[in-house]
C-alpha cells in the first residue's frame, strides 16, 4: 500500500503484523484515536476497520470523520466520531464527558494529535501564539485527557500509546523551538508518570517517529526530498504495539541520528562563534 525507495526501505524495514493476535487483543475493546482524520490517525483507523472494536475518532474535521465512520462501519468496526479543537480546553471537557458516559469505559488511548511549526526566532518575535498553540495541542491537551481518563484505563487494565518524535531525543535544533519544546514537555511528563501508570496495570508505549509523509511536513520545502516514513507503515507499528505492549519504538538508526545532531549543533555553534568574533573585530577595527 506504499512505495519506498531503496534508501527508505533500508531506513524503515517492513513491519510484520500478526492480525490474529491484534484481533484477539482488541476484541470488544474501545479505542480512542486523536488526530484521526488525516495522516497517521486515518491510516490507523482503517487498519482497525475490520476488528470487533469500538473506535472513537477525534479531530477538528467533522465532515472527514463522518466519511470515515461510514466506510469503516461497512466492515466490522463500530465508530463514534467527535469533532474537537484541542486548543480549546472546553472542547476537551465535552469529549471527556462523552467518554465517561460510555458503558464499557475506555481500553486504549492513542495520543496522535499534534502540530508542527518550523520558524526562526527572528520571524517569531510577534508570534507568541505559535508557542501557545503548540503547547496547547502537544502538551496541555494530552495531559488534560489523561488526568481524566486514567481511572477508566486503570479499571480496564488499558494502554496508552503516545506518538512522539525522535526530535525529543536529539540535540535541540534551530527553528524548531516551539515544536521541540512542546513535544519534549509531554514526553518528559509521560516518562515521569509511566511507573505510576504501570503500577496501575496501565501499559505505556512511546513511538518515536522520524519524518513521516503527512500534511504536517508539506509547508517545509526542505523536507520534500528527504526520506520519510509512510503513515500506513506507522499505523502498522502502532497496531503491533497494541498486542506486544512494547514500551518504546525507535528507528534502528537513531543512535547515528543522535551523533549527527550533536555534530550539527557543534558546527552551528562554531560557525556562529566565528561570525560573532568577526563582527566584533570589524567593529573594533573599523
mmCIF file of C-alpha atoms in Angstrom:
data_model
loop_
_atom_site.group_PDB
_atom_site.id
_atom_site.type_symbol
_atom_site.label_atom_id
_atom_site.label_comp_id
_atom_site.label_asym_id
_atom_site.label_seq_id
_atom_site.Cartn_x
_atom_site.Cartn_y
_atom_site.Cartn_z
ATOM 1 C CA UNK A 1 0.000 0.000 0.000
ATOM 2 C CA UNK A 2 3.032 2.258 -0.114
ATOM 3 C CA UNK A 3 6.168 2.568 -2.196
ATOM 4 C CA UNK A 4 9.577 3.153 -0.665
ATOM 5 C CA UNK A 5 12.820 3.997 -2.376
ATOM 6 C CA UNK A 6 15.772 1.700 -1.674
ATOM 7 C CA UNK A 7 17.105 4.206 0.874
ATOM 8 C CA UNK A 8 13.743 4.397 2.641
ATOM 9 C CA UNK A 9 13.407 0.600 2.635
ATOM 10 C CA UNK A 10 16.708 0.353 4.496
ATOM 11 C CA UNK A 11 15.786 3.089 6.957
ATOM 12 C CA UNK A 12 12.262 1.778 7.572
ATOM 13 C CA UNK A 13 12.262 -2.052 7.484
ATOM 14 C CA UNK A 14 8.953 -3.870 6.911
ATOM 15 C CA UNK A 15 6.684 -4.460 9.894
ATOM 16 C CA UNK A 16 5.164 -7.907 10.313
ATOM 17 C CA UNK A 17 1.679 -7.557 11.761
ATOM 18 C CA UNK A 18 0.078 -10.614 13.366
ATOM 19 C CA UNK A 19 -3.554 -9.843 12.561
ATOM 20 C CA UNK A 20 -4.798 -12.823 14.600
ATOM 21 C CA UNK A 21 -3.090 -11.539 17.756
ATOM 22 C CA UNK A 22 -4.268 -7.999 17.087
ATOM 23 C CA UNK A 23 -7.862 -9.139 16.591
ATOM 24 C CA UNK A 24 -7.762 -11.157 19.807
ATOM 25 C CA UNK A 25 -6.243 -8.262 21.766
ATOM 26 C CA UNK A 26 -8.845 -5.744 20.573
ATOM 27 C CA UNK A 27 -11.917 -7.977 20.760
ATOM 28 C CA UNK A 28 -14.756 -5.894 22.176
ATOM 29 C CA UNK A 29 -12.495 -3.058 23.277
ATOM 30 C CA UNK A 30 -12.857 0.711 22.967
ATOM 31 C CA UNK A 31 -10.020 2.641 21.326
ATOM 32 C CA UNK A 32 -9.688 6.433 21.316
ATOM 33 C CA UNK A 33 -7.594 7.907 18.477
ATOM 34 C CA UNK A 34 -6.850 11.632 18.485
ATOM 35 C CA UNK A 35 -5.844 13.423 15.298
ATOM 36 C CA UNK A 36 -7.814 10.757 13.442
ATOM 37 C CA UNK A 37 -8.955 12.492 10.252
ATOM 38 C CA UNK A 38 -5.692 12.562 8.281
ATOM 39 C CA UNK A 39 -2.224 11.050 8.161
ATOM 40 C CA UNK A 40 -1.247 8.532 10.815
ATOM 41 C CA UNK A 41 -4.572 8.636 12.651
ATOM 42 C CA UNK A 42 -6.558 7.988 9.479
ATOM 43 C CA UNK A 43 -4.369 5.058 8.376
ATOM 44 C CA UNK A 44 -4.557 3.545 11.851
ATOM 45 C CA UNK A 45 -8.347 3.788 11.907
ATOM 46 C CA UNK A 46 -8.636 1.950 8.594
ATOM 47 C CA UNK A 47 -6.179 -0.725 9.738
ATOM 48 C CA UNK A 48 -8.540 -1.393 12.647
ATOM 49 C CA UNK A 49 -11.680 -1.223 10.492
ATOM 50 C CA UNK A 50 -12.419 -4.946 10.403
ATOM 51 C CA UNK A 51 -11.770 -5.550 14.091
ATOM 52 C CA UNK A 52 -14.622 -6.069 16.544
ATOM 53 C CA UNK A 53 -13.692 -2.796 18.179
ATOM 54 C CA UNK A 54 -15.356 0.468 19.111
ATOM 55 C CA UNK A 55 -13.270 3.259 17.603
ATOM 56 C CA UNK A 56 -13.644 6.797 18.912
ATOM 57 C CA UNK A 57 -12.186 9.083 16.279
ATOM 58 C CA UNK A 58 -11.404 12.646 17.305
ATOM 59 C CA UNK A 59 -10.272 15.542 15.114
ATOM 60 C CA UNK A 60 -11.382 19.015 14.063
ATOM 61 C CA UNK A 61 -12.602 17.946 10.600
ATOM 62 C CA UNK A 62 -16.085 16.594 11.301
ATOM 63 C CA UNK A 63 -17.035 16.011 7.652
ATOM 64 C CA UNK A 64 -13.976 13.807 7.097
ATOM 65 C CA UNK A 65 -14.659 11.895 10.316
ATOM 66 C CA UNK A 66 -18.233 11.172 9.228
ATOM 67 C CA UNK A 67 -16.967 9.825 5.890
ATOM 68 C CA UNK A 68 -14.541 7.554 7.735
ATOM 69 C CA UNK A 69 -17.312 6.380 10.050
ATOM 70 C CA UNK A 70 -19.485 5.321 7.095
ATOM 71 C CA UNK A 71 -16.640 3.462 5.381
ATOM 72 C CA UNK A 72 -15.360 1.696 8.495
ATOM 73 C CA UNK A 73 -18.804 0.602 9.647
ATOM 74 C CA UNK A 74 -19.299 -1.107 6.277
ATOM 75 C CA UNK A 75 -16.723 -3.583 7.603
ATOM 76 C CA UNK A 76 -16.837 -4.781 11.209
ATOM 77 C CA UNK A 77 -15.940 -1.806 13.342
ATOM 78 C CA UNK A 78 -18.193 0.369 15.435
ATOM 79 C CA UNK A 79 -17.287 4.045 15.204
ATOM 80 C CA UNK A 80 -18.064 7.160 17.201
ATOM 81 C CA UNK A 81 -16.765 10.473 15.920
ATOM 82 C CA UNK A 82 -16.189 13.622 17.884
ATOM 83 C CA UNK A 83 -15.151 16.990 16.494
ATOM 84 C CA UNK A 84 -12.885 18.850 18.910
ATOM 85 C CA UNK A 85 -10.278 21.584 18.737
ATOM 86 C CA UNK A 86 -7.555 20.683 21.227
ATOM 87 C CA UNK A 87 -6.566 24.330 21.556
ATOM 88 C CA UNK A 88 -9.814 24.770 23.483
ATOM 89 C CA UNK A 89 -9.972 23.113 26.939
ATOM 90 C CA UNK A 90 -13.771 23.319 26.828
ATOM 91 C CA UNK A 91 -13.814 21.077 23.726
ATOM 92 C CA UNK A 92 -11.705 18.531 25.577
ATOM 93 C CA UNK A 93 -14.057 18.682 28.575
ATOM 94 C CA UNK A 94 -17.027 17.908 26.315
ATOM 95 C CA UNK A 95 -15.139 14.982 24.754
ATOM 96 C CA UNK A 96 -14.294 13.638 28.211
ATOM 97 C CA UNK A 97 -17.940 13.882 29.275
ATOM 98 C CA UNK A 98 -18.862 11.763 26.252
ATOM 99 C CA UNK A 99 -16.190 9.141 27.034
ATOM 100 C CA UNK A 100 -17.122 8.898 30.706
ATOM 101 C CA UNK A 101 -20.712 8.130 29.692
ATOM 102 C CA UNK A 102 -19.670 5.053 27.691
ATOM 103 C CA UNK A 103 -20.946 1.891 29.393
ATOM 104 C CA UNK A 104 -17.708 -0.042 28.842
ATOM 105 C CA UNK A 105 -15.297 2.773 29.588
ATOM 106 C CA UNK A 106 -12.030 3.029 27.640
ATOM 107 C CA UNK A 107 -9.335 0.454 26.908
ATOM 108 C CA UNK A 108 -6.796 2.231 24.756
ATOM 109 C CA UNK A 109 -5.759 5.808 24.042
ATOM 110 C CA UNK A 110 -3.635 6.632 21.005
ATOM 111 C CA UNK A 111 -2.323 10.143 21.567
ATOM 112 C CA UNK A 112 -1.660 11.137 17.977
ATOM 113 C CA UNK A 113 -2.945 14.718 17.605
ATOM 114 C CA UNK A 114 -0.157 17.230 17.151
ATOM 115 C CA UNK A 115 1.021 20.368 15.433
ATOM 116 C CA UNK A 116 4.430 21.214 13.985
ATOM 117 C CA UNK A 117 5.931 24.653 13.384
ATOM 118 C CA UNK A 118 9.303 25.469 11.821
ATOM 119 C CA UNK A 119 10.144 29.143 12.179
ATOM 120 C CA UNK A 120 13.231 31.148 13.102
ATOM 121 C CA UNK A 121 13.165 33.147 16.316
ATOM 122 C CA UNK A 122 13.541 36.376 14.289
ATOM 123 C CA UNK A 123 10.304 35.538 12.496
ATOM 124 C CA UNK A 124 8.609 34.632 15.784
ATOM 125 C CA UNK A 125 9.004 37.901 17.652
ATOM 126 C CA UNK A 126 5.379 38.907 17.062
ATOM 127 C CA UNK A 127 4.014 35.352 17.013
ATOM 128 C CA UNK A 128 3.690 34.321 20.656
ATOM 129 C CA UNK A 129 0.565 32.441 19.604
ATOM 130 C CA UNK A 130 2.805 29.897 17.827
ATOM 131 C CA UNK A 131 4.102 28.841 21.222
ATOM 132 C CA UNK A 132 0.757 28.857 22.994
ATOM 133 C CA UNK A 133 -0.952 26.732 20.351
ATOM 134 C CA UNK A 134 1.856 24.168 20.101
ATOM 135 C CA UNK A 135 1.879 23.809 23.881
ATOM 136 C CA UNK A 136 -1.926 23.598 23.923
ATOM 137 C CA UNK A 137 -2.119 20.778 21.386
ATOM 138 C CA UNK A 138 1.137 18.894 22.002
ATOM 139 C CA UNK A 139 1.295 19.171 25.798
ATOM 140 C CA UNK A 140 -1.715 20.529 27.682
ATOM 141 C CA UNK A 141 -4.353 18.599 25.689
ATOM 142 C CA UNK A 142 -2.912 15.095 26.238
ATOM 143 C CA UNK A 143 -2.227 15.892 29.903
ATOM 144 C CA UNK A 144 -5.829 17.051 30.345
ATOM 145 C CA UNK A 145 -7.103 13.904 28.611
ATOM 146 C CA UNK A 146 -5.004 11.513 30.646
ATOM 147 C CA UNK A 147 -5.709 13.095 34.029
ATOM 148 C CA UNK A 148 -9.382 12.381 33.400
ATOM 149 C CA UNK A 149 -9.034 9.016 31.651
ATOM 150 C CA UNK A 150 -6.574 7.285 33.987
ATOM 151 C CA UNK A 151 -9.360 5.874 36.234
ATOM 152 C CA UNK A 152 -11.096 4.340 33.182
ATOM 153 C CA UNK A 153 -7.845 2.880 31.857
ATOM 154 C CA UNK A 154 -6.964 1.538 35.300
ATOM 155 C CA UNK A 155 -10.330 -0.205 35.597
ATOM 156 C CA UNK A 156 -9.897 -1.910 32.201
ATOM 157 C CA UNK A 157 -6.128 -2.527 32.534
ATOM 158 C CA UNK A 158 -5.737 -0.453 29.399
ATOM 159 C CA UNK A 159 -2.916 1.035 27.373
ATOM 160 C CA UNK A 160 -1.684 4.493 26.386
ATOM 161 C CA UNK A 161 0.254 4.811 23.124
ATOM 162 C CA UNK A 162 1.973 8.157 22.697
ATOM 163 C CA UNK A 163 3.006 9.137 19.170
ATOM 164 C CA UNK A 164 6.155 11.163 19.691
ATOM 165 C CA UNK A 165 9.108 12.287 17.583
ATOM 166 C CA UNK A 166 12.799 11.450 17.516
ATOM 167 C CA UNK A 167 13.369 15.220 17.844
ATOM 168 C CA UNK A 168 12.867 14.920 21.603
ATOM 169 C CA UNK A 169 15.835 12.528 21.729
ATOM 170 C CA UNK A 170 18.120 14.767 19.658
ATOM 171 C CA UNK A 171 20.092 17.892 20.462
ATOM 172 C CA UNK A 172 17.688 20.867 20.024
ATOM 173 C CA UNK A 173 17.711 22.318 16.507
ATOM 174 C CA UNK A 174 17.390 25.970 15.490
ATOM 175 C CA UNK A 175 13.994 26.941 14.008
ATOM 176 C CA UNK A 176 12.157 24.237 15.968
ATOM 177 C CA UNK A 177 11.871 25.897 19.395
ATOM 178 C CA UNK A 178 8.051 25.848 19.601
ATOM 179 C CA UNK A 179 7.619 22.301 18.313
ATOM 180 C CA UNK A 180 10.540 20.669 20.070
ATOM 181 C CA UNK A 181 9.810 22.298 23.423
ATOM 182 C CA UNK A 182 6.138 21.240 23.361
ATOM 183 C CA UNK A 183 6.818 17.638 22.294
ATOM 184 C CA UNK A 184 9.641 17.316 24.818
ATOM 185 C CA UNK A 185 7.355 18.650 27.548
ATOM 186 C CA UNK A 186 4.832 15.860 27.067
ATOM 187 C CA UNK A 187 7.500 13.215 26.532
ATOM 188 C CA UNK A 188 9.061 14.172 29.884
ATOM 189 C CA UNK A 189 5.656 14.254 31.596
ATOM 190 C CA UNK A 190 4.700 10.871 30.179
ATOM 191 C CA UNK A 191 8.000 9.233 31.108
ATOM 192 C CA UNK A 192 7.647 10.695 34.584
ATOM 193 C CA UNK A 193 4.196 9.172 35.193
ATOM 194 C CA UNK A 194 4.885 5.859 33.415
ATOM 195 C CA UNK A 195 5.995 3.961 36.544
ATOM 196 C CA UNK A 196 2.808 5.015 38.321
ATOM 197 C CA UNK A 197 0.647 4.071 35.343
ATOM 198 C CA UNK A 198 2.377 0.697 35.012
ATOM 199 C CA UNK A 199 1.760 0.075 38.736
ATOM 200 C CA UNK A 200 -1.957 0.546 37.964
ATOM 201 C CA UNK A 201 -1.728 -2.145 35.236
ATOM 202 C CA UNK A 202 -1.901 0.517 32.508
ATOM 203 C CA UNK A 203 0.555 -0.359 29.731
ATOM 204 C CA UNK A 204 2.505 2.518 28.223
ATOM 205 C CA UNK A 205 4.135 2.778 24.802
ATOM 206 C CA UNK A 206 6.007 5.674 23.228
ATOM 207 C CA UNK A 207 6.606 5.583 19.490
ATOM 208 C CA UNK A 208 9.444 7.910 18.497
ATOM 209 C CA UNK A 209 8.982 8.671 14.822
ATOM 210 C CA UNK A 210 11.273 10.169 12.196
ATOM 211 C CA UNK A 211 9.925 12.302 9.367
ATOM 212 C CA UNK A 212 6.508 10.992 8.226
ATOM 213 C CA UNK A 213 4.802 11.768 4.915
ATOM 214 C CA UNK A 214 1.805 13.690 6.240
ATOM 215 C CA UNK A 215 0.231 17.117 5.715
ATOM 216 C CA UNK A 216 2.277 18.361 8.669
ATOM 217 C CA UNK A 217 5.546 18.393 6.703
ATOM 218 C CA UNK A 218 4.135 19.872 3.490
ATOM 219 C CA UNK A 219 4.837 23.555 4.358
ATOM 220 C CA UNK A 220 8.566 22.772 4.811
ATOM 221 C CA UNK A 221 10.053 22.704 1.300
ATOM 222 C CA UNK A 222 13.356 21.283 2.528
ATOM 223 C CA UNK A 223 11.573 18.098 3.630
ATOM 224 C CA UNK A 224 10.124 17.168 0.264
ATOM 225 C CA UNK A 225 13.213 15.251 -0.904
ATOM 226 C CA UNK A 226 14.207 13.753 2.439
ATOM 227 C CA UNK A 227 13.441 10.100 3.259
ATOM 228 C CA UNK A 228 10.222 9.848 5.231
ATOM 229 C CA UNK A 229 8.131 7.068 6.713
ATOM 230 C CA UNK A 230 4.728 6.308 5.205
ATOM 231 C CA UNK A 231 1.768 6.810 7.613
ATOM 232 C CA UNK A 232 0.481 3.321 6.745
ATOM 233 C CA UNK A 233 3.826 1.924 7.920
ATOM 234 C CA UNK A 234 3.441 3.899 11.155
ATOM 235 C CA UNK A 235 -0.088 2.550 11.547
ATOM 236 C CA UNK A 236 1.267 -0.999 11.471
ATOM 237 C CA UNK A 237 3.868 -0.138 14.120
ATOM 238 C CA UNK A 238 1.090 1.217 16.352
ATOM 239 C CA UNK A 239 -1.085 -1.838 15.757
ATOM 240 C CA UNK A 240 1.766 -4.164 16.624
ATOM 241 C CA UNK A 241 2.389 -2.313 19.881
ATOM 242 C CA UNK A 242 -1.218 -2.969 20.857
ATOM 243 C CA UNK A 243 -0.550 -6.690 21.339
ATOM 244 C CA UNK A 244 3.189 -6.728 22.058
ATOM 245 C CA UNK A 245 2.863 -3.911 24.658
ATOM 246 C CA UNK A 246 6.347 -2.841 23.621
ATOM 247 C CA UNK A 247 7.479 0.005 25.863
ATOM 248 C CA UNK A 248 9.257 2.007 23.145
ATOM 249 C CA UNK A 249 9.710 2.089 19.398
ATOM 250 C CA UNK A 250 12.722 3.906 17.988
ATOM 251 C CA UNK A 251 14.253 3.629 14.486
ATOM 252 C CA UNK A 252 17.251 1.306 14.429
ATOM 253 C CA UNK A 253 19.478 4.136 13.209
ATOM 254 C CA UNK A 254 18.546 6.622 15.929
ATOM 255 C CA UNK A 255 21.922 6.458 17.657
ATOM 256 C CA UNK A 256 23.522 7.611 14.404
ATOM 257 C CA UNK A 257 20.987 10.423 14.208
ATOM 258 C CA UNK A 258 21.807 11.465 17.770
ATOM 259 C CA UNK A 259 25.500 11.624 16.907
ATOM 260 C CA UNK A 260 24.729 13.598 13.726
ATOM 261 C CA UNK A 261 22.558 16.069 15.667
ATOM 262 C CA UNK A 262 25.388 16.587 18.150
ATOM 263 C CA UNK A 263 27.826 17.252 15.290
ATOM 264 C CA UNK A 264 25.363 19.583 13.566
ATOM 265 C CA UNK A 265 24.817 21.586 16.745
ATOM 266 C CA UNK A 266 28.579 21.803 17.302
ATOM 267 C CA UNK A 267 29.231 23.020 13.761
ATOM 268 C CA UNK A 268 26.352 25.519 14.012
ATOM 269 C CA UNK A 269 27.670 26.948 17.278
ATOM 270 C CA UNK A 270 31.242 27.071 15.959
ATOM 271 C CA UNK A 271 30.223 28.901 12.790
ATOM 272 C CA UNK A 272 28.069 31.307 14.822
ATOM 273 C CA UNK A 273 31.005 31.981 17.145
ATOM 274 C CA UNK A 274 33.287 32.739 14.181
ATOM 275 C CA UNK A 275 30.743 35.175 12.721
ATOM 276 C CA UNK A 276 30.333 36.954 16.077
ATOM 277 C CA UNK A 277 34.086 37.269 16.524
ATOM 278 C CA UNK A 278 34.496 38.644 13.001
ATOM 279 C CA UNK A 279 31.770 41.244 13.616
ATOM 280 C CA UNK A 280 33.420 42.304 16.849
ATOM 281 C CA UNK A 281 36.810 42.538 15.114
ATOM 282 C CA UNK A 282 35.350 44.619 12.284
ATOM 283 C CA UNK A 283 33.572 46.863 14.783
ATOM 284 C CA UNK A 284 36.666 47.372 16.950
ATOM 285 C CA UNK A 285 38.929 47.977 13.975
ATOM 286 C CA UNK A 286 36.548 49.842 11.751
#
